[in-house]
Each structure stands twice: as C-alpha cells, then as structure tokens.
Short mmCIF file of N, CA and C in Angstrom, two decimals:
data_model
loop_
_atom_site.label_atom_id
_atom_site.label_comp_id
_atom_site.label_asym_id
_atom_site.label_seq_id
_atom_site.Cartn_x
_atom_site.Cartn_y
_atom_site.Cartn_z
N MET A 283 0.86 -1.16 0.00
CA MET A 283 0.00 0.00 0.00
C MET A 283 0.91 1.23 0.00
N PRO A 284 0.74 2.12 -0.97
CA PRO A 284 1.64 3.27 -1.08
C PRO A 284 1.49 4.26 0.09
N THR A 285 2.63 4.68 0.62
CA THR A 285 2.64 5.70 1.67
C THR A 285 2.64 7.06 1.00
N ILE A 286 1.66 7.91 1.35
CA ILE A 286 1.61 9.23 0.73
C ILE A 286 2.16 10.31 1.65
N SER A 287 2.24 10.02 2.96
CA SER A 287 2.82 10.98 3.90
C SER A 287 3.16 10.27 5.21
N MET A 288 4.04 10.92 5.98
CA MET A 288 4.43 10.37 7.28
C MET A 288 4.79 11.54 8.18
N PHE A 289 4.23 11.56 9.39
CA PHE A 289 4.54 12.61 10.34
C PHE A 289 4.28 12.12 11.76
N TYR A 290 5.16 12.50 12.67
CA TYR A 290 5.02 12.17 14.10
C TYR A 290 4.74 10.68 14.34
N GLY A 291 5.40 9.83 13.56
CA GLY A 291 5.24 8.39 13.72
C GLY A 291 3.97 7.82 13.08
N ILE A 292 3.21 8.67 12.40
CA ILE A 292 1.96 8.24 11.75
C ILE A 292 2.23 8.05 10.26
N LEU A 293 1.86 6.89 9.74
CA LEU A 293 1.96 6.62 8.30
C LEU A 293 0.58 6.79 7.68
N ILE A 294 0.52 7.54 6.58
CA ILE A 294 -0.73 7.75 5.86
C ILE A 294 -0.59 7.06 4.51
N ARG A 295 -1.54 6.19 4.21
CA ARG A 295 -1.51 5.42 2.96
C ARG A 295 -2.85 5.52 2.25
N MET A 296 -2.80 5.34 0.95
CA MET A 296 -4.03 5.26 0.15
C MET A 296 -3.80 4.18 -0.90
N PHE A 297 -4.86 3.50 -1.26
CA PHE A 297 -4.77 2.54 -2.35
C PHE A 297 -6.14 2.35 -2.95
N ARG A 298 -6.15 1.87 -4.16
CA ARG A 298 -7.39 1.63 -4.88
C ARG A 298 -8.00 0.33 -4.39
N GLU A 299 -9.25 0.38 -4.03
CA GLU A 299 -9.97 -0.80 -3.57
C GLU A 299 -11.11 -1.08 -4.55
N ALA A 300 -10.84 -1.82 -5.58
CA ALA A 300 -11.92 -2.19 -6.50
C ALA A 300 -12.95 -3.00 -5.73
N ASN A 301 -14.17 -2.50 -5.69
CA ASN A 301 -15.26 -3.15 -4.95
C ASN A 301 -14.89 -3.38 -3.48
N GLY A 302 -14.12 -2.44 -2.91
CA GLY A 302 -13.68 -2.58 -1.53
C GLY A 302 -14.79 -2.30 -0.53
N LYS A 303 -14.43 -2.46 0.74
CA LYS A 303 -15.40 -2.26 1.82
C LYS A 303 -15.84 -0.81 1.93
N HIS A 304 -14.95 0.11 1.60
CA HIS A 304 -15.24 1.53 1.77
C HIS A 304 -15.30 2.19 0.40
N ASN A 305 -16.49 2.53 -0.03
CA ASN A 305 -16.63 3.21 -1.32
C ASN A 305 -16.40 4.71 -1.20
N THR A 306 -16.47 5.23 0.01
CA THR A 306 -16.25 6.64 0.23
C THR A 306 -14.75 6.94 0.20
N PRO A 307 -14.35 8.11 -0.28
CA PRO A 307 -12.92 8.45 -0.26
C PRO A 307 -12.38 8.38 1.16
N HIS A 308 -11.24 7.73 1.33
CA HIS A 308 -10.67 7.56 2.65
C HIS A 308 -9.18 7.29 2.56
N LEU A 309 -8.53 7.28 3.70
CA LEU A 309 -7.12 6.94 3.80
C LEU A 309 -6.96 5.91 4.90
N HIS A 310 -5.79 5.34 4.94
CA HIS A 310 -5.45 4.37 5.97
C HIS A 310 -4.30 4.96 6.78
N ALA A 311 -4.47 5.03 8.09
CA ALA A 311 -3.44 5.57 8.96
C ALA A 311 -2.98 4.49 9.92
N SER A 312 -1.69 4.49 10.21
CA SER A 312 -1.17 3.56 11.20
C SER A 312 -0.22 4.31 12.13
N TYR A 313 -0.29 3.91 13.39
CA TYR A 313 0.58 4.48 14.41
C TYR A 313 0.81 3.37 15.44
N ALA A 314 2.06 2.97 15.61
CA ALA A 314 2.39 1.86 16.50
C ALA A 314 1.52 0.66 16.12
N GLU A 315 0.75 0.12 17.08
CA GLU A 315 -0.08 -1.05 16.78
C GLU A 315 -1.48 -0.66 16.31
N HIS A 316 -1.76 0.62 16.20
CA HIS A 316 -3.09 1.10 15.81
C HIS A 316 -3.19 1.30 14.30
N VAL A 317 -4.31 0.90 13.75
CA VAL A 317 -4.58 1.07 12.32
C VAL A 317 -6.03 1.51 12.18
N ALA A 318 -6.27 2.51 11.31
CA ALA A 318 -7.63 2.99 11.12
C ALA A 318 -7.83 3.44 9.68
N SER A 319 -9.04 3.24 9.17
CA SER A 319 -9.47 3.81 7.90
C SER A 319 -10.27 5.05 8.27
N ILE A 320 -9.92 6.18 7.64
CA ILE A 320 -10.53 7.46 8.01
C ILE A 320 -10.98 8.17 6.75
N ASP A 321 -12.23 8.65 6.74
CA ASP A 321 -12.71 9.37 5.57
C ASP A 321 -12.19 10.81 5.60
N PHE A 322 -12.44 11.56 4.53
CA PHE A 322 -11.88 12.90 4.42
C PHE A 322 -12.60 13.93 5.29
N ASP A 323 -13.62 13.48 6.03
CA ASP A 323 -14.28 14.34 7.02
C ASP A 323 -13.76 14.04 8.42
N GLY A 324 -12.81 13.10 8.53
CA GLY A 324 -12.21 12.77 9.82
C GLY A 324 -12.93 11.69 10.60
N ASN A 325 -13.88 11.02 9.96
CA ASN A 325 -14.62 9.94 10.62
C ASN A 325 -13.85 8.63 10.50
N VAL A 326 -13.73 7.91 11.61
CA VAL A 326 -13.08 6.59 11.59
C VAL A 326 -14.08 5.59 11.03
N LEU A 327 -13.75 5.00 9.90
CA LEU A 327 -14.62 4.00 9.26
C LEU A 327 -14.40 2.62 9.83
N GLU A 328 -13.15 2.36 10.21
CA GLU A 328 -12.80 1.04 10.73
C GLU A 328 -11.50 1.16 11.51
N GLY A 329 -11.34 0.35 12.53
CA GLY A 329 -10.13 0.35 13.32
C GLY A 329 -10.17 1.37 14.44
N SER A 330 -8.99 1.70 14.96
CA SER A 330 -8.91 2.65 16.06
C SER A 330 -7.60 3.41 15.99
N MET A 331 -7.60 4.57 16.64
CA MET A 331 -6.42 5.43 16.67
C MET A 331 -6.48 6.21 17.98
N PRO A 332 -5.35 6.34 18.70
CA PRO A 332 -5.37 7.16 19.91
C PRO A 332 -5.85 8.59 19.58
N ARG A 333 -6.55 9.20 20.52
CA ARG A 333 -7.16 10.51 20.31
C ARG A 333 -6.15 11.55 19.82
N LYS A 334 -4.97 11.62 20.43
CA LYS A 334 -3.97 12.62 20.06
C LYS A 334 -3.56 12.46 18.60
N GLN A 335 -3.27 11.23 18.18
CA GLN A 335 -2.87 10.99 16.80
C GLN A 335 -4.04 11.23 15.83
N LEU A 336 -5.25 10.85 16.24
CA LEU A 336 -6.41 11.09 15.39
C LEU A 336 -6.60 12.59 15.17
N ASN A 337 -6.42 13.39 16.21
CA ASN A 337 -6.53 14.84 16.06
C ASN A 337 -5.48 15.39 15.10
N LEU A 338 -4.26 14.86 15.14
CA LEU A 338 -3.22 15.27 14.20
C LEU A 338 -3.62 14.89 12.77
N ILE A 339 -4.14 13.69 12.59
CA ILE A 339 -4.57 13.24 11.26
C ILE A 339 -5.70 14.11 10.74
N ILE A 340 -6.66 14.42 11.58
CA ILE A 340 -7.79 15.26 11.16
C ILE A 340 -7.29 16.65 10.75
N ALA A 341 -6.35 17.22 11.51
CA ALA A 341 -5.79 18.53 11.15
C ALA A 341 -5.09 18.44 9.80
N TRP A 342 -4.33 17.37 9.58
CA TRP A 342 -3.62 17.17 8.31
C TRP A 342 -4.61 17.03 7.16
N ILE A 343 -5.69 16.29 7.37
CA ILE A 343 -6.72 16.13 6.33
C ILE A 343 -7.30 17.49 5.97
N GLU A 344 -7.59 18.32 6.97
CA GLU A 344 -8.17 19.64 6.70
C GLU A 344 -7.23 20.49 5.85
N ILE A 345 -5.95 20.44 6.13
CA ILE A 345 -4.96 21.22 5.39
C ILE A 345 -4.82 20.71 3.96
N HIS A 346 -4.88 19.39 3.78
CA HIS A 346 -4.55 18.78 2.48
C HIS A 346 -5.75 18.13 1.79
N ARG A 347 -6.94 18.54 2.11
CA ARG A 347 -8.14 17.91 1.56
C ARG A 347 -8.15 17.89 0.02
N ASP A 348 -7.82 19.02 -0.61
CA ASP A 348 -7.82 19.08 -2.08
C ASP A 348 -6.84 18.07 -2.67
N GLU A 349 -5.67 17.96 -2.06
CA GLU A 349 -4.67 17.01 -2.55
C GLU A 349 -5.13 15.57 -2.34
N LEU A 350 -5.77 15.31 -1.20
CA LEU A 350 -6.29 13.97 -0.94
C LEU A 350 -7.36 13.60 -1.97
N GLU A 351 -8.26 14.53 -2.26
CA GLU A 351 -9.30 14.26 -3.25
C GLU A 351 -8.70 14.04 -4.63
N ALA A 352 -7.66 14.80 -4.98
CA ALA A 352 -6.98 14.60 -6.26
C ALA A 352 -6.32 13.23 -6.31
N ASN A 353 -5.66 12.84 -5.21
CA ASN A 353 -5.04 11.51 -5.16
C ASN A 353 -6.09 10.41 -5.27
N TRP A 354 -7.22 10.57 -4.59
CA TRP A 354 -8.29 9.57 -4.65
C TRP A 354 -8.76 9.39 -6.10
N LYS A 355 -8.94 10.51 -6.79
CA LYS A 355 -9.38 10.47 -8.18
C LYS A 355 -8.34 9.75 -9.05
N LEU A 356 -7.08 10.07 -8.86
CA LEU A 356 -6.01 9.41 -9.62
C LEU A 356 -6.03 7.90 -9.38
N LEU A 357 -6.12 7.50 -8.13
CA LEU A 357 -6.11 6.07 -7.80
C LEU A 357 -7.32 5.35 -8.39
N CYS A 358 -8.47 6.02 -8.39
CA CYS A 358 -9.68 5.42 -8.97
C CYS A 358 -9.56 5.26 -10.48
N GLU A 359 -8.72 6.08 -11.10
CA GLU A 359 -8.49 6.00 -12.54
C GLU A 359 -7.25 5.19 -12.89
N ASN A 360 -6.73 4.45 -11.90
CA ASN A 360 -5.53 3.63 -12.07
C ASN A 360 -4.31 4.44 -12.48
N GLU A 361 -4.25 5.67 -12.02
CA GLU A 361 -3.11 6.54 -12.29
C GLU A 361 -2.21 6.56 -11.05
N PRO A 362 -0.95 6.93 -11.23
CA PRO A 362 -0.06 6.99 -10.07
C PRO A 362 -0.44 8.12 -9.11
N PHE A 363 -0.27 7.87 -7.84
CA PHE A 363 -0.55 8.85 -6.79
C PHE A 363 0.65 9.79 -6.63
N PHE A 364 0.49 10.83 -5.82
CA PHE A 364 1.62 11.69 -5.49
C PHE A 364 1.71 11.83 -3.97
N LYS A 365 2.90 12.12 -3.49
CA LYS A 365 3.12 12.30 -2.06
C LYS A 365 2.57 13.65 -1.63
N ILE A 366 2.17 13.73 -0.36
CA ILE A 366 1.63 14.94 0.22
C ILE A 366 2.51 15.35 1.41
N GLU A 367 2.76 16.65 1.53
CA GLU A 367 3.61 17.17 2.60
C GLU A 367 3.11 16.69 3.97
N PRO A 368 4.05 16.40 4.87
CA PRO A 368 3.65 15.99 6.22
C PRO A 368 3.17 17.19 7.04
N LEU A 369 2.57 16.90 8.16
CA LEU A 369 2.18 17.91 9.13
C LEU A 369 3.45 18.39 9.81
N ARG A 370 3.61 19.68 9.93
CA ARG A 370 4.83 20.23 10.57
C ARG A 370 4.46 21.04 11.78
#
C-alpha cells in the first residue's frame, strides 16, 4: 500500500480498492499497533487510533483535503498517486 505521507510516527496510505469495503474516499493511517481507515471528514470508518494521533490526522486532512481528493481520483483511474507534505 503506497505511503503518501508520514509525520510524528503516523503513516498515511491510500490505495485503490476495486469493490472494496469503503466506497467513500478515505485513507489508511497507522501508528504503532493502531490502524484505522478514516474518511476525508475525519470519521473513523474502521479500526482505532489514539485521540492525540487522530486529532493530528484530522488537522492534516483539513490542510490537504484538495490534494487527498486529487489523489483519490487518480487512484480510482488507475493513475499513479503523489506524495503529500507531512504535518509540521
């Protein structure tokens, strides 16, 4: 699964899920043993994430929403994704 960003020990990934469980645009975040699927509104679709890290992810999503939506569109069209700046 391609990593599109990494910050504060959090890995953010996106991949194309043909007929996957989540049809809504989303990303996959991992931190230590925690893994969660999160939509672009900051809702956890599956899994869990500590509150502090989830808040960082939600802030990052708000900053980079346009880029995330562009990446989602590219992945849905079987095009290569691009990396997104980390949270600083």
